[in-house]
JSON list of C-alpha atoms in Angstrom, two decimals:
[
{"chain": "P", "resi": 126, "resn": "UNK", "atom": "CA", "xyz": [59.12, 83.55, 138.23]},
{"chain": "P", "resi": 127, "resn": "UNK", "atom": "CA", "xyz": [61.19, 86.73, 138.40]},
{"chain": "P", "resi": 128, "resn": "UNK", "atom": "CA", "xyz": [59.41, 90.03, 137.88]},
{"chain": "P", "resi": 129, "resn": "UNK", "atom": "CA", "xyz": [62.00, 91.21, 135.37]},
{"chain": "P", "resi": 130, "resn": "UNK", "atom": "CA", "xyz": [64.08, 88.73, 133.38]},
{"chain": "P", "resi": 131, "resn": "UNK", "atom": "CA", "xyz": [67.17, 89.37, 131.33]},
{"chain": "P", "resi": 132, "resn": "UNK", "atom": "CA", "xyz": [69.72, 87.31, 129.47]},
{"chain": "P", "resi": 133, "resn": "UNK", "atom": "CA", "xyz": [72.80, 87.64, 131.68]},
{"chain": "P", "resi": 134, "resn": "UNK", "atom": "CA", "xyz": [75.22, 87.45, 128.76]},
{"chain": "P", "resi": 135, "resn": "UNK", "atom": "CA", "xyz": [78.01, 88.24, 128.45]},
{"chain": "P", "resi": 136, "resn": "UNK", "atom": "CA", "xyz": [77.60, 89.70, 125.01]},
{"chain": "P", "resi": 137, "resn": "UNK", "atom": "CA", "xyz": [81.07, 90.05, 123.54]},
{"chain": "P", "resi": 138, "resn": "UNK", "atom": "CA", "xyz": [80.96, 92.80, 120.94]},
{"chain": "P", "resi": 139, "resn": "UNK", "atom": "CA", "xyz": [83.76, 94.07, 118.68]},
{"chain": "P", "resi": 140, "resn": "UNK", "atom": "CA", "xyz": [84.30, 97.78, 118.87]},
{"chain": "P", "resi": 141, "resn": "UNK", "atom": "CA", "xyz": [82.12, 99.53, 116.30]},
{"chain": "P", "resi": 142, "resn": "UNK", "atom": "CA", "xyz": [79.56, 96.73, 116.08]},
{"chain": "P", "resi": 143, "resn": "UNK", "atom": "CA", "xyz": [75.92, 96.76, 117.06]},
{"chain": "P", "resi": 144, "resn": "UNK", "atom": "CA", "xyz": [74.49, 94.78, 119.95]},
{"chain": "P", "resi": 145, "resn": "UNK", "atom": "CA", "xyz": [70.89, 94.34, 121.03]},
{"chain": "P", "resi": 146, "resn": "UNK", "atom": "CA", "xyz": [69.24, 92.56, 123.91]},
{"chain": "P", "resi": 147, "resn": "UNK", "atom": "CA", "xyz": [65.84, 92.32, 125.54]},
{"chain": "P", "resi": 148, "resn": "UNK", "atom": "CA", "xyz": [64.16, 91.90, 128.83]},
{"chain": "P", "resi": 149, "resn": "UNK", "atom": "CA", "xyz": [60.69, 90.70, 129.76]},
{"chain": "P", "resi": 150, "resn": "UNK", "atom": "CA", "xyz": [58.52, 91.77, 132.67]},
{"chain": "P", "resi": 151, "resn": "UNK", "atom": "CA", "xyz": [55.64, 89.99, 134.31]},
{"chain": "P", "resi": 152, "resn": "UNK", "atom": "CA", "xyz": [53.48, 92.76, 135.76]},
{"chain": "P", "resi": 153, "resn": "UNK", "atom": "CA", "xyz": [51.16, 94.03, 133.05]},
{"chain": "P", "resi": 154, "resn": "UNK", "atom": "CA", "xyz": [50.25, 97.01, 135.25]},
{"chain": "P", "resi": 155, "resn": "UNK", "atom": "CA", "xyz": [53.80, 98.35, 135.16]},
{"chain": "P", "resi": 156, "resn": "UNK", "atom": "CA", "xyz": [53.84, 102.01, 134.29]},
{"chain": "P", "resi": 157, "resn": "UNK", "atom": "CA", "xyz": [57.32, 103.13, 133.36]},
{"chain": "P", "resi": 158, "resn": "UNK", "atom": "CA", "xyz": [60.37, 101.45, 131.99]},
{"chain": "P", "resi": 159, "resn": "UNK", "atom": "CA", "xyz": [64.04, 102.23, 132.03]},
{"chain": "P", "resi": 160, "resn": "UNK", "atom": "CA", "xyz": [67.48, 101.03, 131.15]},
{"chain": "P", "resi": 161, "resn": "UNK", "atom": "CA", "xyz": [70.13, 101.63, 133.77]},
{"chain": "P", "resi": 162, "resn": "UNK", "atom": "CA", "xyz": [73.83, 101.04, 133.42]},
{"chain": "P", "resi": 163, "resn": "UNK", "atom": "CA", "xyz": [75.88, 99.55, 136.23]},
{"chain": "P", "resi": 164, "resn": "UNK", "atom": "CA", "xyz": [79.65, 99.41, 136.25]},
{"chain": "P", "resi": 165, "resn": "UNK", "atom": "CA", "xyz": [81.46, 96.92, 138.41]},
{"chain": "P", "resi": 166, "resn": "UNK", "atom": "CA", "xyz": [81.07, 97.67, 142.12]},
{"chain": "P", "resi": 167, "resn": "UNK", "atom": "CA", "xyz": [79.19, 100.90, 141.45]},
{"chain": "P", "resi": 168, "resn": "UNK", "atom": "CA", "xyz": [75.63, 102.10, 141.82]},
{"chain": "P", "resi": 169, "resn": "UNK", "atom": "CA", "xyz": [73.23, 101.90, 138.86]},
{"chain": "P", "resi": 170, "resn": "UNK", "atom": "CA", "xyz": [72.92, 105.00, 136.72]},
{"chain": "P", "resi": 171, "resn": "UNK", "atom": "CA", "xyz": [69.97, 105.90, 134.56]},
{"chain": "P", "resi": 172, "resn": "UNK", "atom": "CA", "xyz": [70.77, 105.42, 130.89]},
{"chain": "P", "resi": 173, "resn": "UNK", "atom": "CA", "xyz": [67.38, 106.20, 129.39]},
{"chain": "P", "resi": 174, "resn": "UNK", "atom": "CA", "xyz": [63.66, 105.90, 129.81]},
{"chain": "P", "resi": 175, "resn": "UNK", "atom": "CA", "xyz": [61.76, 103.67, 127.42]},
{"chain": "P", "resi": 176, "resn": "UNK", "atom": "CA", "xyz": [58.60, 104.79, 125.64]},
{"chain": "P", "resi": 177, "resn": "UNK", "atom": "CA", "xyz": [56.03, 102.84, 123.67]},
{"chain": "P", "resi": 178, "resn": "UNK", "atom": "CA", "xyz": [56.85, 104.79, 120.54]},
{"chain": "P", "resi": 179, "resn": "UNK", "atom": "CA", "xyz": [60.50, 103.85, 120.85]},
{"chain": "P", "resi": 180, "resn": "UNK", "atom": "CA", "xyz": [63.16, 106.39, 121.58]},
{"chain": "P", "resi": 181, "resn": "UNK", "atom": "CA", "xyz": [66.74, 107.12, 120.73]},
{"chain": "P", "resi": 182, "resn": "UNK", "atom": "CA", "xyz": [69.53, 108.78, 122.66]},
{"chain": "P", "resi": 183, "resn": "UNK", "atom": "CA", "xyz": [72.62, 109.04, 120.52]},
{"chain": "P", "resi": 184, "resn": "UNK", "atom": "CA", "xyz": [73.85, 105.52, 119.80]},
{"chain": "P", "resi": 185, "resn": "UNK", "atom": "CA", "xyz": [71.24, 103.95, 122.08]},
{"chain": "P", "resi": 186, "resn": "UNK", "atom": "CA", "xyz": [67.76, 102.95, 120.95]},
{"chain": "P", "resi": 187, "resn": "UNK", "atom": "CA", "xyz": [65.10, 101.57, 123.28]},
{"chain": "P", "resi": 188, "resn": "UNK", "atom": "CA", "xyz": [61.82, 99.94, 122.40]},
{"chain": "P", "resi": 189, "resn": "UNK", "atom": "CA", "xyz": [58.85, 98.89, 124.50]},
{"chain": "P", "resi": 190, "resn": "UNK", "atom": "CA", "xyz": [56.28, 96.29, 123.49]},
{"chain": "P", "resi": 191, "resn": "UNK", "atom": "CA", "xyz": [53.50, 96.40, 126.05]},
{"chain": "P", "resi": 192, "resn": "UNK", "atom": "CA", "xyz": [51.47, 93.65, 124.40]},
{"chain": "P", "resi": 193, "resn": "UNK", "atom": "CA", "xyz": [54.32, 91.18, 124.66]},
{"chain": "P", "resi": 194, "resn": "UNK", "atom": "CA", "xyz": [55.74, 92.77, 127.82]},
{"chain": "P", "resi": 195, "resn": "UNK", "atom": "CA", "xyz": [59.28, 93.14, 126.63]},
{"chain": "P", "resi": 196, "resn": "UNK", "atom": "CA", "xyz": [61.78, 95.95, 126.38]},
{"chain": "P", "resi": 197, "resn": "UNK", "atom": "CA", "xyz": [64.81, 96.13, 124.17]},
{"chain": "P", "resi": 198, "resn": "UNK", "atom": "CA", "xyz": [68.02, 98.10, 123.99]},
{"chain": "P", "resi": 199, "resn": "UNK", "atom": "CA", "xyz": [70.21, 98.48, 120.94]},
{"chain": "P", "resi": 200, "resn": "UNK", "atom": "CA", "xyz": [73.68, 99.98, 121.02]},
{"chain": "P", "resi": 201, "resn": "UNK", "atom": "CA", "xyz": [75.16, 101.09, 117.71]},
{"chain": "P", "resi": 202, "resn": "UNK", "atom": "CA", "xyz": [78.82, 101.75, 116.98]},
{"chain": "P", "resi": 203, "resn": "UNK", "atom": "CA", "xyz": [79.87, 100.20, 120.30]},
{"chain": "P", "resi": 204, "resn": "UNK", "atom": "CA", "xyz": [82.66, 101.91, 122.22]},
{"chain": "P", "resi": 205, "resn": "UNK", "atom": "CA", "xyz": [85.01, 100.30, 124.73]},
{"chain": "P", "resi": 206, "resn": "UNK", "atom": "CA", "xyz": [83.40, 102.54, 127.34]},
{"chain": "P", "resi": 207, "resn": "UNK", "atom": "CA", "xyz": [80.04, 100.85, 126.71]},
{"chain": "P", "resi": 208, "resn": "UNK", "atom": "CA", "xyz": [81.33, 97.76, 128.55]},
{"chain": "P", "resi": 209, "resn": "UNK", "atom": "CA", "xyz": [79.04, 97.46, 131.55]},
{"chain": "P", "resi": 210, "resn": "UNK", "atom": "CA", "xyz": [76.03, 95.63, 132.88]},
{"chain": "P", "resi": 211, "resn": "UNK", "atom": "CA", "xyz": [72.73, 96.96, 131.57]},
{"chain": "P", "resi": 212, "resn": "UNK", "atom": "CA", "xyz": [69.80, 96.71, 133.95]},
{"chain": "P", "resi": 213, "resn": "UNK", "atom": "CA", "xyz": [66.23, 96.58, 132.77]},
{"chain": "P", "resi": 214, "resn": "UNK", "atom": "CA", "xyz": [64.06, 98.41, 135.30]},
{"chain": "P", "resi": 215, "resn": "UNK", "atom": "CA", "xyz": [60.29, 98.54, 135.62]},
{"chain": "P", "resi": 216, "resn": "UNK", "atom": "CA", "xyz": [58.29, 100.93, 137.79]},
{"chain": "P", "resi": 217, "resn": "UNK", "atom": "CA", "xyz": [55.05, 99.82, 139.39]},
{"chain": "P", "resi": 218, "resn": "UNK", "atom": "CA", "xyz": [52.79, 101.87, 141.59]},
{"chain": "P", "resi": 219, "resn": "UNK", "atom": "CA", "xyz": [52.31, 99.17, 144.24]},
{"chain": "P", "resi": 220, "resn": "UNK", "atom": "CA", "xyz": [52.47, 100.64, 147.73]},
{"chain": "P", "resi": 221, "resn": "UNK", "atom": "CA", "xyz": [54.86, 103.58, 147.56]},
{"chain": "P", "resi": 222, "resn": "UNK", "atom": "CA", "xyz": [55.80, 102.91, 143.96]},
{"chain": "P", "resi": 223, "resn": "UNK", "atom": "CA", "xyz": [58.69, 100.56, 143.33]},
{"chain": "P", "resi": 224, "resn": "UNK", "atom": "CA", "xyz": [61.50, 100.11, 140.87]},
{"chain": "P", "resi": 225, "resn": "UNK", "atom": "CA", "xyz": [62.03, 96.45, 140.04]},
{"chain": "P", "resi": 226, "resn": "UNK", "atom": "CA", "xyz": [65.39, 95.52, 138.61]},
{"chain": "P", "resi": 227, "resn": "UNK", "atom": "CA", "xyz": [66.45, 92.76, 136.31]},
{"chain": "P", "resi": 228, "resn": "UNK", "atom": "CA", "xyz": [69.72, 90.99, 137.10]},
{"chain": "P", "resi": 229, "resn": "UNK", "atom": "CA", "xyz": [71.39, 92.72, 134.18]},
{"chain": "P", "resi": 230, "resn": "UNK", "atom": "CA", "xyz": [72.92, 91.88, 130.83]},
{"chain": "P", "resi": 231, "resn": "UNK", "atom": "CA", "xyz": [76.69, 92.11, 130.69]},
{"chain": "P", "resi": 232, "resn": "UNK", "atom": "CA", "xyz": [78.19, 93.69, 127.60]},
{"chain": "P", "resi": 233, "resn": "UNK", "atom": "CA", "xyz": [81.91, 93.46, 126.89]},
{"chain": "P", "resi": 234, "resn": "UNK", "atom": "CA", "xyz": [83.20, 95.56, 124.01]},
{"chain": "P", "resi": 235, "resn": "UNK", "atom": "CA", "xyz": [86.53, 94.37, 122.70]},
{"chain": "P", "resi": 236, "resn": "UNK", "atom": "CA", "xyz": [89.12, 96.25, 120.63]},
{"chain": "Q", "resi": 75, "resn": "UNK", "atom": "CA", "xyz": [71.76, 117.38, 139.91]},
{"chain": "Q", "resi": 76, "resn": "UNK", "atom": "CA", "xyz": [70.46, 115.54, 142.94]},
{"chain": "Q", "resi": 77, "resn": "UNK", "atom": "CA", "xyz": [73.23, 113.86, 144.92]},
{"chain": "Q", "resi": 78, "resn": "UNK", "atom": "CA", "xyz": [72.94, 111.05, 147.41]},
{"chain": "Q", "resi": 79, "resn": "UNK", "atom": "CA", "xyz": [75.86, 109.99, 149.57]},
{"chain": "Q", "resi": 80, "resn": "UNK", "atom": "CA", "xyz": [76.42, 106.85, 151.58]},
{"chain": "Q", "resi": 81, "resn": "UNK", "atom": "CA", "xyz": [78.79, 106.23, 154.42]},
{"chain": "Q", "resi": 82, "resn": "UNK", "atom": "CA", "xyz": [80.82, 104.17, 154.78]},
{"chain": "Q", "resi": 83, "resn": "UNK", "atom": "CA", "xyz": [81.64, 103.11, 151.23]},
{"chain": "Q", "resi": 84, "resn": "UNK", "atom": "CA", "xyz": [82.95, 99.81, 152.52]},
{"chain": "Q", "resi": 85, "resn": "UNK", "atom": "CA", "xyz": [83.13, 98.07, 155.85]},
{"chain": "Q", "resi": 86, "resn": "UNK", "atom": "CA", "xyz": [84.58, 94.83, 157.16]},
{"chain": "Q", "resi": 87, "resn": "UNK", "atom": "CA", "xyz": [83.31, 93.55, 160.47]},
{"chain": "Q", "resi": 88, "resn": "UNK", "atom": "CA", "xyz": [83.35, 90.46, 162.62]},
{"chain": "Q", "resi": 89, "resn": "UNK", "atom": "CA", "xyz": [80.40, 88.12, 162.80]},
{"chain": "Q", "resi": 90, "resn": "UNK", "atom": "CA", "xyz": [77.96, 89.16, 165.52]},
{"chain": "Q", "resi": 91, "resn": "UNK", "atom": "CA", "xyz": [78.65, 92.87, 165.40]},
{"chain": "Q", "resi": 92, "resn": "UNK", "atom": "CA", "xyz": [76.26, 95.56, 164.20]},
{"chain": "Q", "resi": 93, "resn": "UNK", "atom": "CA", "xyz": [76.96, 97.89, 161.32]},
{"chain": "Q", "resi": 94, "resn": "UNK", "atom": "CA", "xyz": [75.28, 101.21, 160.59]},
{"chain": "Q", "resi": 95, "resn": "UNK", "atom": "CA", "xyz": [75.09, 102.62, 157.08]},
{"chain": "Q", "resi": 96, "resn": "UNK", "atom": "CA", "xyz": [74.07, 106.21, 156.45]},
{"chain": "Q", "resi": 97, "resn": "UNK", "atom": "CA", "xyz": [72.29, 107.54, 153.39]},
{"chain": "Q", "resi": 98, "resn": "UNK", "atom": "CA", "xyz": [72.08, 111.30, 152.89]},
{"chain": "Q", "resi": 99, "resn": "UNK", "atom": "CA", "xyz": [70.45, 113.47, 150.27]},
{"chain": "Q", "resi": 100, "resn": "UNK", "atom": "CA", "xyz": [72.88, 116.36, 149.89]},
{"chain": "Q", "resi": 101, "resn": "UNK", "atom": "CA", "xyz": [71.00, 118.98, 147.90]},
{"chain": "Q", "resi": 102, "resn": "UNK", "atom": "CA", "xyz": [67.37, 118.01, 148.16]},
{"chain": "Q", "resi": 103, "resn": "UNK", "atom": "CA", "xyz": [64.82, 116.86, 150.68]},
{"chain": "Q", "resi": 104, "resn": "UNK", "atom": "CA", "xyz": [63.87, 113.22, 150.48]},
{"chain": "Q", "resi": 105, "resn": "UNK", "atom": "CA", "xyz": [60.50, 112.22, 151.83]},
{"chain": "Q", "resi": 106, "resn": "UNK", "atom": "CA", "xyz": [61.09, 108.63, 150.74]},
{"chain": "Q", "resi": 107, "resn": "UNK", "atom": "CA", "xyz": [64.28, 106.61, 150.76]},
{"chain": "Q", "resi": 108, "resn": "UNK", "atom": "CA", "xyz": [64.77, 103.06, 149.59]},
{"chain": "Q", "resi": 109, "resn": "UNK", "atom": "CA", "xyz": [67.25, 100.42, 150.70]},
{"chain": "Q", "resi": 110, "resn": "UNK", "atom": "CA", "xyz": [68.42, 97.76, 148.28]},
{"chain": "Q", "resi": 111, "resn": "UNK", "atom": "CA", "xyz": [70.77, 94.82, 148.55]},
{"chain": "Q", "resi": 112, "resn": "UNK", "atom": "CA", "xyz": [72.68, 93.29, 145.66]},
{"chain": "Q", "resi": 113, "resn": "UNK", "atom": "CA", "xyz": [74.51, 89.97, 145.72]},
{"chain": "Q", "resi": 114, "resn": "UNK", "atom": "CA", "xyz": [77.11, 89.23, 143.01]},
{"chain": "Q", "resi": 115, "resn": "UNK", "atom": "CA", "xyz": [75.58, 88.75, 139.56]},
{"chain": "Q", "resi": 116, "resn": "UNK", "atom": "CA", "xyz": [72.08, 89.30, 140.92]},
{"chain": "Q", "resi": 117, "resn": "UNK", "atom": "CA", "xyz": [69.59, 92.10, 140.65]},
{"chain": "Q", "resi": 118, "resn": "UNK", "atom": "CA", "xyz": [69.12, 94.88, 143.14]},
{"chain": "Q", "resi": 119, "resn": "UNK", "atom": "CA", "xyz": [66.52, 93.65, 145.59]},
{"chain": "Q", "resi": 120, "resn": "UNK", "atom": "CA", "xyz": [64.42, 96.17, 147.43]},
{"chain": "Q", "resi": 121, "resn": "UNK", "atom": "CA", "xyz": [64.66, 95.57, 151.16]},
{"chain": "Q", "resi": 122, "resn": "UNK", "atom": "CA", "xyz": [62.52, 98.37, 152.53]},
{"chain": "Q", "resi": 123, "resn": "UNK", "atom": "CA", "xyz": [60.98, 101.74, 151.88]},
{"chain": "Q", "resi": 124, "resn": "UNK", "atom": "CA", "xyz": [61.32, 104.42, 154.49]},
{"chain": "Q", "resi": 125, "resn": "UNK", "atom": "CA", "xyz": [59.33, 107.60, 154.80]},
{"chain": "Q", "resi": 126, "resn": "UNK", "atom": "CA", "xyz": [60.49, 110.46, 156.97]},
{"chain": "Q", "resi": 127, "resn": "UNK", "atom": "CA", "xyz": [58.97, 110.33, 160.40]},
{"chain": "Q", "resi": 128, "resn": "UNK", "atom": "CA", "xyz": [57.27, 106.96, 160.04]},
{"chain": "Q", "resi": 129, "resn": "UNK", "atom": "CA", "xyz": [58.15, 103.29, 160.26]},
{"chain": "Q", "resi": 130, "resn": "UNK", "atom": "CA", "xyz": [59.78, 101.62, 157.33]},
{"chain": "Q", "resi": 131, "resn": "UNK", "atom": "CA", "xyz": [57.85, 99.22, 155.12]},
{"chain": "Q", "resi": 132, "resn": "UNK", "atom": "CA", "xyz": [59.79, 96.01, 154.64]},
{"chain": "Q", "resi": 133, "resn": "UNK", "atom": "CA", "xyz": [59.59, 93.70, 151.67]},
{"chain": "Q", "resi": 134, "resn": "UNK", "atom": "CA", "xyz": [58.52, 90.13, 152.16]},
{"chain": "Q", "resi": 135, "resn": "UNK", "atom": "CA", "xyz": [61.29, 88.00, 153.57]},
{"chain": "Q", "resi": 136, "resn": "UNK", "atom": "CA", "xyz": [63.32, 90.87, 155.01]},
{"chain": "Q", "resi": 137, "resn": "UNK", "atom": "CA", "xyz": [63.67, 90.70, 158.79]},
{"chain": "Q", "resi": 138, "resn": "UNK", "atom": "CA", "xyz": [62.80, 94.06, 160.25]},
{"chain": "Q", "resi": 139, "resn": "UNK", "atom": "CA", "xyz": [64.45, 93.24, 163.57]},
{"chain": "Q", "resi": 140, "resn": "UNK", "atom": "CA", "xyz": [67.70, 92.45, 161.83]},
{"chain": "Q", "resi": 141, "resn": "UNK", "atom": "CA", "xyz": [67.73, 95.38, 159.41]},
{"chain": "Q", "resi": 142, "resn": "UNK", "atom": "CA", "xyz": [66.78, 98.44, 161.42]},
{"chain": "Q", "resi": 143, "resn": "UNK", "atom": "CA", "xyz": [65.87, 101.49, 159.40]},
{"chain": "Q", "resi": 144, "resn": "UNK", "atom": "CA", "xyz": [65.56, 104.99, 160.78]},
{"chain": "Q", "resi": 145, "resn": "UNK", "atom": "CA", "xyz": [64.51, 107.95, 158.67]},
{"chain": "Q", "resi": 146, "resn": "UNK", "atom": "CA", "xyz": [64.63, 110.73, 161.22]},
{"chain": "Q", "resi": 147, "resn": "UNK", "atom": "CA", "xyz": [64.99, 113.69, 158.90]},
{"chain": "Q", "resi": 148, "resn": "UNK", "atom": "CA", "xyz": [64.31, 114.71, 155.31]},
{"chain": "Q", "resi": 149, "resn": "UNK", "atom": "CA", "xyz": [67.95, 114.22, 154.42]},
{"chain": "Q", "resi": 150, "resn": "UNK", "atom": "CA", "xyz": [69.08, 111.18, 156.37]},
{"chain": "Q", "resi": 151, "resn": "UNK", "atom": "CA", "xyz": [68.13, 107.54, 156.57]},
{"chain": "Q", "resi": 152, "resn": "UNK", "atom": "CA", "xyz": [70.17, 104.86, 158.33]},
{"chain": "Q", "resi": 153, "resn": "UNK", "atom": "CA", "xyz": [70.26, 101.10, 157.94]},
{"chain": "Q", "resi": 154, "resn": "UNK", "atom": "CA", "xyz": [71.66, 99.09, 160.83]},
{"chain": "Q", "resi": 155, "resn": "UNK", "atom": "CA", "xyz": [72.53, 95.47, 160.19]},
{"chain": "Q", "resi": 156, "resn": "UNK", "atom": "CA", "xyz": [72.31, 93.91, 163.64]},
{"chain": "Q", "resi": 157, "resn": "UNK", "atom": "CA", "xyz": [74.30, 90.83, 164.61]},
{"chain": "Q", "resi": 158, "resn": "UNK", "atom": "CA", "xyz": [75.77, 90.59, 161.15]},
{"chain": "Q", "resi": 159, "resn": "UNK", "atom": "CA", "xyz": [76.73, 87.20, 159.75]},
{"chain": "Q", "resi": 160, "resn": "UNK", "atom": "CA", "xyz": [78.76, 86.23, 156.68]},
{"chain": "Q", "resi": 161, "resn": "UNK", "atom": "CA", "xyz": [75.58, 85.69, 154.66]},
{"chain": "Q", "resi": 162, "resn": "UNK", "atom": "CA", "xyz": [74.78, 89.39, 155.15]},
{"chain": "Q", "resi": 163, "resn": "UNK", "atom": "CA", "xyz": [77.88, 90.29, 153.15]},
{"chain": "Q", "resi": 164, "resn": "UNK", "atom": "CA", "xyz": [76.54, 92.21, 150.18]},
{"chain": "Q", "resi": 165, "resn": "UNK", "atom": "CA", "xyz": [76.40, 95.54, 148.38]},
{"chain": "Q", "resi": 166, "resn": "UNK", "atom": "CA", "xyz": [73.86, 97.80, 150.07]},
{"chain": "Q", "resi": 167, "resn": "UNK", "atom": "CA", "xyz": [72.54, 100.70, 148.02]},
{"chain": "Q", "resi": 168, "resn": "UNK", "atom": "CA", "xyz": [70.16, 103.45, 149.04]},
{"chain": "Q", "resi": 169, "resn": "UNK", "atom": "CA", "xyz": [68.13, 105.71, 146.83]},
{"chain": "Q", "resi": 170, "resn": "UNK", "atom": "CA", "xyz": [65.99, 108.73, 147.48]},
{"chain": "Q", "resi": 171, "resn": "UNK", "atom": "CA", "xyz": [63.04, 110.54, 146.00]},
{"chain": "Q", "resi": 172, "resn": "UNK", "atom": "CA", "xyz": [63.14, 114.30, 145.80]},
{"chain": "Q", "resi": 173, "resn": "UNK", "atom": "CA", "xyz": [60.13, 115.73, 147.61]},
{"chain": "Q", "resi": 174, "resn": "UNK", "atom": "CA", "xyz": [59.72, 118.25, 144.80]},
{"chain": "Q", "resi": 175, "resn": "UNK", "atom": "CA", "xyz": [59.33, 115.45, 142.21]},
{"chain": "Q", "resi": 176, "resn": "UNK", "atom": "CA", "xyz": [56.04, 114.37, 143.73]},
{"chain": "Q", "resi": 177, "resn": "UNK", "atom": "CA", "xyz": [54.93, 111.50, 145.92]},
{"chain": "Q", "resi": 178, "resn": "UNK", "atom": "CA", "xyz": [54.70, 108.71, 143.36]},
{"chain": "Q", "resi": 179, "resn": "UNK", "atom": "CA", "xyz": [57.46, 109.72, 140.99]},
{"chain": "Q", "resi": 180, "resn": "UNK", "atom": "CA", "xyz": [59.44, 106.98, 139.31]},
{"chain": "Q", "resi": 181, "resn": "UNK", "atom": "CA", "xyz": [62.66, 108.99, 139.64]},
{"chain": "Q", "resi": 182, "resn": "UNK", "atom": "CA", "xyz": [65.10, 107.80, 142.28]},
{"chain": "Q", "resi": 183, "resn": "UNK", "atom": "CA", "xyz": [68.59, 109.09, 142.95]},
{"chain": "Q", "resi": 184, "resn": "UNK", "atom": "CA", "xyz": [71.02, 106.40, 143.97]},
{"chain": "Q", "resi": 185, "resn": "UNK", "atom": "CA", "xyz": [73.81, 106.51, 146.49]},
{"chain": "Q", "resi": 186, "resn": "UNK", "atom": "CA", "xyz": [77.19, 105.02, 145.60]},
{"chain": "Q", "resi": 187, "resn": "UNK", "atom": "CA", "xyz": [76.60, 101.93, 147.71]},
{"chain": "Q", "resi": 188, "resn": "UNK", "atom": "CA", "xyz": [78.24, 100.34, 150.73]},
{"chain": "Q", "resi": 189, "resn": "UNK", "atom": "CA", "xyz": [80.10, 97.08, 150.42]},
{"chain": "Q", "resi": 190, "resn": "UNK", "atom": "CA", "xyz": [79.73, 95.04, 153.60]},
{"chain": "Q", "resi": 191, "resn": "UNK", "atom": "CA", "xyz": [81.97, 92.07, 154.31]},
{"chain": "Q", "resi": 192, "resn": "UNK", "atom": "CA", "xyz": [81.27, 90.05, 157.43]},
{"chain": "Q", "resi": 193, "resn": "UNK", "atom": "CA", "xyz": [84.08, 87.74, 158.52]}
]
């Protein structure tokens, strides 16, 4: 079983619409949670951290459910520039502390 | 902001040759650097963690004699893929922790990646 699982998509979203997707993680001792964005053939870039109380950053809203071990991301008013792969990332303090990445959910925003 | 560079950004080599990839922290000191590998449509997989001045810690299933890691200074780590084969073709990404962020911080700064193609 993968440590972090995501629906690979693609999610095809009309411009201006809302899209939401989740990821699940297996290690209940995980400490921090993030969404990263990765564009084709580029390095991942931090989009936002995810907190238990839920948090918002502009059009992006993230939620964490520790009991069920899942994380969600919602994108409102989608822009063409939101087309990317969104990586769910979990931090555990094993050894030196590791980031564990999901395989990503692809979002394609269409005009 | 913290910047990490990688060199080269892409490399094509013949099977059996060795390839060295450099990862540098440009404006901070990195006590810990991480090396990841990403195959198409797959997640970034941690290969090894390197701490300045000590031996790298490899993840299970990663051959330490094939992927040589040297972290000789607080700003430079190198990954050498020895006797590369086509199955080693992948996107190699490094990341670094800023020493000033603390030892067990969850913040990592990523390099732009190196695309390796082995013919």
